[in-house]
Tab-separated table of C-alpha atoms and ligand atoms in Angstrom:
chain	number	residue	atom	x	y	z
A	1	MET	CA	-4.813	-31.588	25.857
A	2	ALA	CA	-6.497	-28.278	26.674
A	3	PHE	CA	-4.732	-25.042	25.837
A	4	MET	CA	-5.935	-21.557	26.735
A	5	LEU	CA	-5.238	-19.037	23.993
A	6	LYS	CA	-5.643	-15.278	23.902
A	7	ILE	CA	-7.126	-14.569	20.469
A	8	ASN	CA	-8.390	-11.156	19.422
A	9	GLY	CA	-8.806	-10.102	23.031
A	10	SER	CA	-10.759	-13.183	24.125
A	11	ASN	CA	-9.635	-16.273	25.986
A	12	ARG	CA	-10.364	-19.409	23.971
A	13	SER	CA	-9.880	-22.956	25.196
A	14	VAL	CA	-8.981	-25.588	22.614
A	15	ASP	CA	-8.449	-29.297	23.091
A	16	VAL	CA	-5.766	-30.353	20.605
A	17	ASP	CA	-2.346	-31.988	20.505
A	18	GLY	CA	0.417	-29.562	21.459
A	19	ASP	CA	2.109	-29.858	18.073
A	20	THR	CA	-1.029	-28.766	16.195
A	21	PRO	CA	-0.304	-25.681	14.073
A	22	LEU	CA	-2.123	-22.513	15.095
A	23	LEU	CA	-3.501	-22.219	11.547
A	24	TRP	CA	-5.370	-25.506	11.923
A	25	VAL	CA	-6.789	-24.428	15.272
A	26	LEU	CA	-7.954	-21.076	13.919
A	27	ARG	CA	-9.638	-22.499	10.853
A	28	ASP	CA	-10.812	-25.977	11.838
A	29	VAL	CA	-11.388	-25.726	15.585
A	30	LEU	CA	-12.442	-22.101	16.043
A	31	GLY	CA	-14.008	-21.544	12.614
A	32	MET	CA	-11.964	-18.402	11.973
A	33	THR	CA	-11.374	-18.847	8.267
A	34	GLY	CA	-10.031	-15.385	7.430
A	35	THR	CA	-6.486	-16.702	7.890
A	36	LYS	CA	-5.620	-18.728	4.796
A	37	PHE	CA	-3.715	-21.931	4.095
A	38	GLY	CA	-1.293	-21.629	1.211
A	39	CYS	CA	1.889	-23.696	1.414
A	40	GLY	CA	1.917	-24.976	4.988
A	41	VAL	CA	5.701	-24.588	5.218
A	42	ALA	CA	6.284	-20.864	5.865
A	43	LEU	CA	6.969	-19.982	2.236
A	44	CYS	CA	3.928	-17.963	1.116
A	45	GLY	CA	2.673	-15.777	3.994
A	46	ALA	CA	-1.033	-16.530	3.448
A	47	CYS	CA	-1.362	-17.722	7.055
A	48	THR	CA	0.184	-14.654	8.700
A	49	VAL	CA	-1.167	-13.576	12.088
A	50	HIS	CA	0.312	-11.402	14.827
A	51	ILE	CA	1.734	-12.888	17.993
A	52	ASP	CA	2.373	-10.091	20.484
A	53	GLY	CA	2.322	-7.736	17.493
A	54	THR	CA	4.894	-9.613	15.423
A	55	ALA	CA	3.878	-10.977	12.015
A	56	THR	CA	4.083	-14.749	12.377
A	57	ARG	CA	3.393	-17.714	10.073
A	58	SER	CA	0.626	-19.619	11.817
A	59	CYS	CA	1.169	-22.739	9.685
A	60	ILE	CA	4.428	-23.518	11.490
A	61	THR	CA	3.538	-22.124	14.920
A	62	THR	CA	2.538	-24.921	17.234
A	63	ILE	CA	-0.089	-24.389	19.884
A	64	ASP	CA	2.261	-25.397	22.692
A	65	SER	CA	4.709	-22.625	21.692
A	66	ILE	CA	2.231	-19.763	22.130
A	67	GLY	CA	1.736	-19.736	25.900
A	68	GLY	CA	0.144	-16.504	27.127
A	69	SER	CA	1.064	-14.464	24.053
A	70	ALA	CA	-1.657	-12.439	22.373
A	71	VAL	CA	-2.755	-13.691	18.960
A	72	THR	CA	-4.381	-11.237	16.556
A	73	THR	CA	-5.955	-12.386	13.305
A	74	ILE	CA	-7.374	-10.684	10.248
A	75	GLU	CA	-10.802	-10.774	11.909
A	76	ALA	CA	-9.658	-8.177	14.479
A	77	ILE	CA	-6.831	-6.280	12.822
A	78	GLY	CA	-9.191	-3.444	11.901
A	79	SER	CA	-9.545	-2.614	15.596
A	80	THR	CA	-5.856	-1.670	15.817
A	81	ALA	CA	-4.723	1.783	14.690
A	82	ALA	CA	-2.271	0.497	12.095
A	83	GLY	CA	-4.625	-2.218	10.907
A	84	ALA	CA	-7.467	0.246	10.364
A	85	LYS	CA	-5.197	2.493	8.289
A	86	ILE	CA	-3.964	-0.442	6.236
A	87	GLN	CA	-7.461	-1.761	5.567
A	88	LYS	CA	-8.644	1.698	4.474
A	89	ALA	CA	-5.623	2.090	2.201
A	90	TRP	CA	-6.272	-1.350	0.676
A	91	LEU	CA	-9.771	-0.206	-0.243
A	92	ASP	CA	-8.678	3.245	-1.408
A	93	ARG	CA	-5.990	1.763	-3.660
A	94	GLU	CA	-8.104	-1.221	-4.758
A	95	VAL	CA	-5.266	-3.595	-3.969
A	96	VAL	CA	-7.151	-6.868	-4.051
A	97	GLN	CA	-7.442	-9.104	-7.091
A	98	CYS	CA	-8.509	-12.695	-6.284
A	99	GLY	CA	-8.022	-11.930	-2.604
A	100	TYR	CA	-6.550	-15.222	-1.462
A	101	CYS	CA	-3.230	-13.835	-0.237
A	102	GLN	CA	-4.605	-10.581	1.062
A	103	SER	CA	-5.335	-11.350	4.691
A	104	GLY	CA	-1.698	-12.356	5.054
A	105	GLN	CA	-0.569	-9.262	3.179
A	106	ILE	CA	-2.660	-7.026	5.437
A	107	MET	CA	-1.303	-8.691	8.570
A	108	SER	CA	2.313	-8.213	7.467
A	109	ALA	CA	1.668	-4.621	6.364
A	110	SER	CA	-0.098	-3.798	9.655
A	111	ALA	CA	2.794	-5.150	11.719
A	112	LEU	CA	5.182	-3.069	9.625
A	113	LEU	CA	3.176	0.134	10.021
A	114	ALA	CA	2.731	-0.397	13.766
A	115	SER	CA	6.494	-0.674	14.249
A	116	ASN	CA	7.551	1.807	11.558
A	117	PRO	CA	4.991	4.547	10.834
A	118	ASN	CA	6.901	5.879	7.813
A	119	PRO	CA	8.611	2.934	6.117
A	120	THR	CA	11.042	3.363	3.239
A	121	ASP	CA	10.724	1.315	0.064
A	122	SER	CA	13.408	-1.032	1.302
A	123	ALA	CA	11.697	-1.439	4.696
A	124	ILE	CA	8.475	-2.270	2.861
A	125	ASP	CA	10.272	-4.774	0.660
A	126	ASP	CA	11.924	-6.395	3.686
A	127	ALA	CA	8.652	-6.667	5.607
A	128	MET	CA	6.592	-7.909	2.660
A	129	SER	CA	9.071	-10.139	0.838
A	130	GLY	CA	7.704	-13.327	2.419
A	131	ASN	CA	4.136	-12.688	1.280
A	132	ILE	CA	3.517	-14.147	-2.159
A	133	CYS	CA	0.754	-12.873	-4.446
A	134	ARG	CA	0.022	-15.010	-7.471
A	135	CYS	CA	-2.034	-12.180	-8.937
A	136	GLY	CA	0.974	-9.845	-8.793
A	137	THR	CA	-0.566	-7.040	-6.739
A	138	TYR	CA	2.838	-6.034	-5.372
A	139	VAL	CA	2.880	-2.528	-6.850
A	140	ARG	CA	-0.527	-1.684	-5.383
A	141	ILE	CA	0.477	-3.195	-2.036
A	142	ARG	CA	3.501	-0.918	-1.845
A	143	GLU	CA	1.393	2.114	-2.864
A	144	ALA	CA	-1.223	1.264	-0.256
A	145	ILE	CA	1.339	0.965	2.529
A	146	LYS	CA	2.748	4.385	1.581
A	147	HIS	CA	-0.793	5.756	1.432
A	148	ALA	CA	-1.536	4.396	4.916
A	149	ALA	CA	1.687	5.941	6.212
A	150	GLN	CA	0.647	9.498	5.317
A	151	PRO	CA	0.437	11.735	8.439
A	152	THR	CA	-3.295	12.343	8.146
A	153	GLY	CA	-4.015	8.694	7.585
A	154	THR	CA	-5.934	9.666	4.485
A	155	GLY	CA	-3.000	9.613	2.075
A	156	ARG	CA	-2.240	11.470	-1.096
B	201	FES	S1	0.559	-21.306	4.617
B	201	FES	FE1	1.917	-20.494	6.088
B	201	FES	S2	3.449	-19.491	4.936
B	201	FES	FE2	2.219	-20.509	3.442
B	202	FES	S1	-4.708	-11.184	-4.868
B	202	FES	FE1	-4.707	-13.158	-5.798
B	202	FES	S2	-3.019	-14.187	-4.865
B	202	FES	FE2	-2.842	-12.138	-4.179
């Protein structure tokens, strides 16, 4: 069945079963491999995208549940104000180790910063707790989010 999706500002038509997870469509149908597969059951956060600005696990989001909502992926997050700040902070603070979890981390952090420009430690922990990093970059992730939240956008 054909579904029309709004992804990163473009309309994309995909012909898949309605219960196909968005993650599969992004990676295997549309070739957008920045969004990662980790657990497939909403436990790791590697597959996080935004749906209407909300951080969402694409591995358990079926295509027929999306409707006309706007999907944003790691490929376009840098074109949003919060996403650009987060990506710069990730570079400034050298957050990444192996990198596998990091597109999901950036998507969750960008959604947090867009909704809460000056998050407390506990708000950061709440927003990021579902994103697992096997390399243990959690301290740098928290520093980078605080860095991105500085008023100038350039941080300390
Ligand atoms: S792959 Fe979706 S949460 Fe792990
Ligand atoms: S940077 Fe390696 S899993 Fe997070």
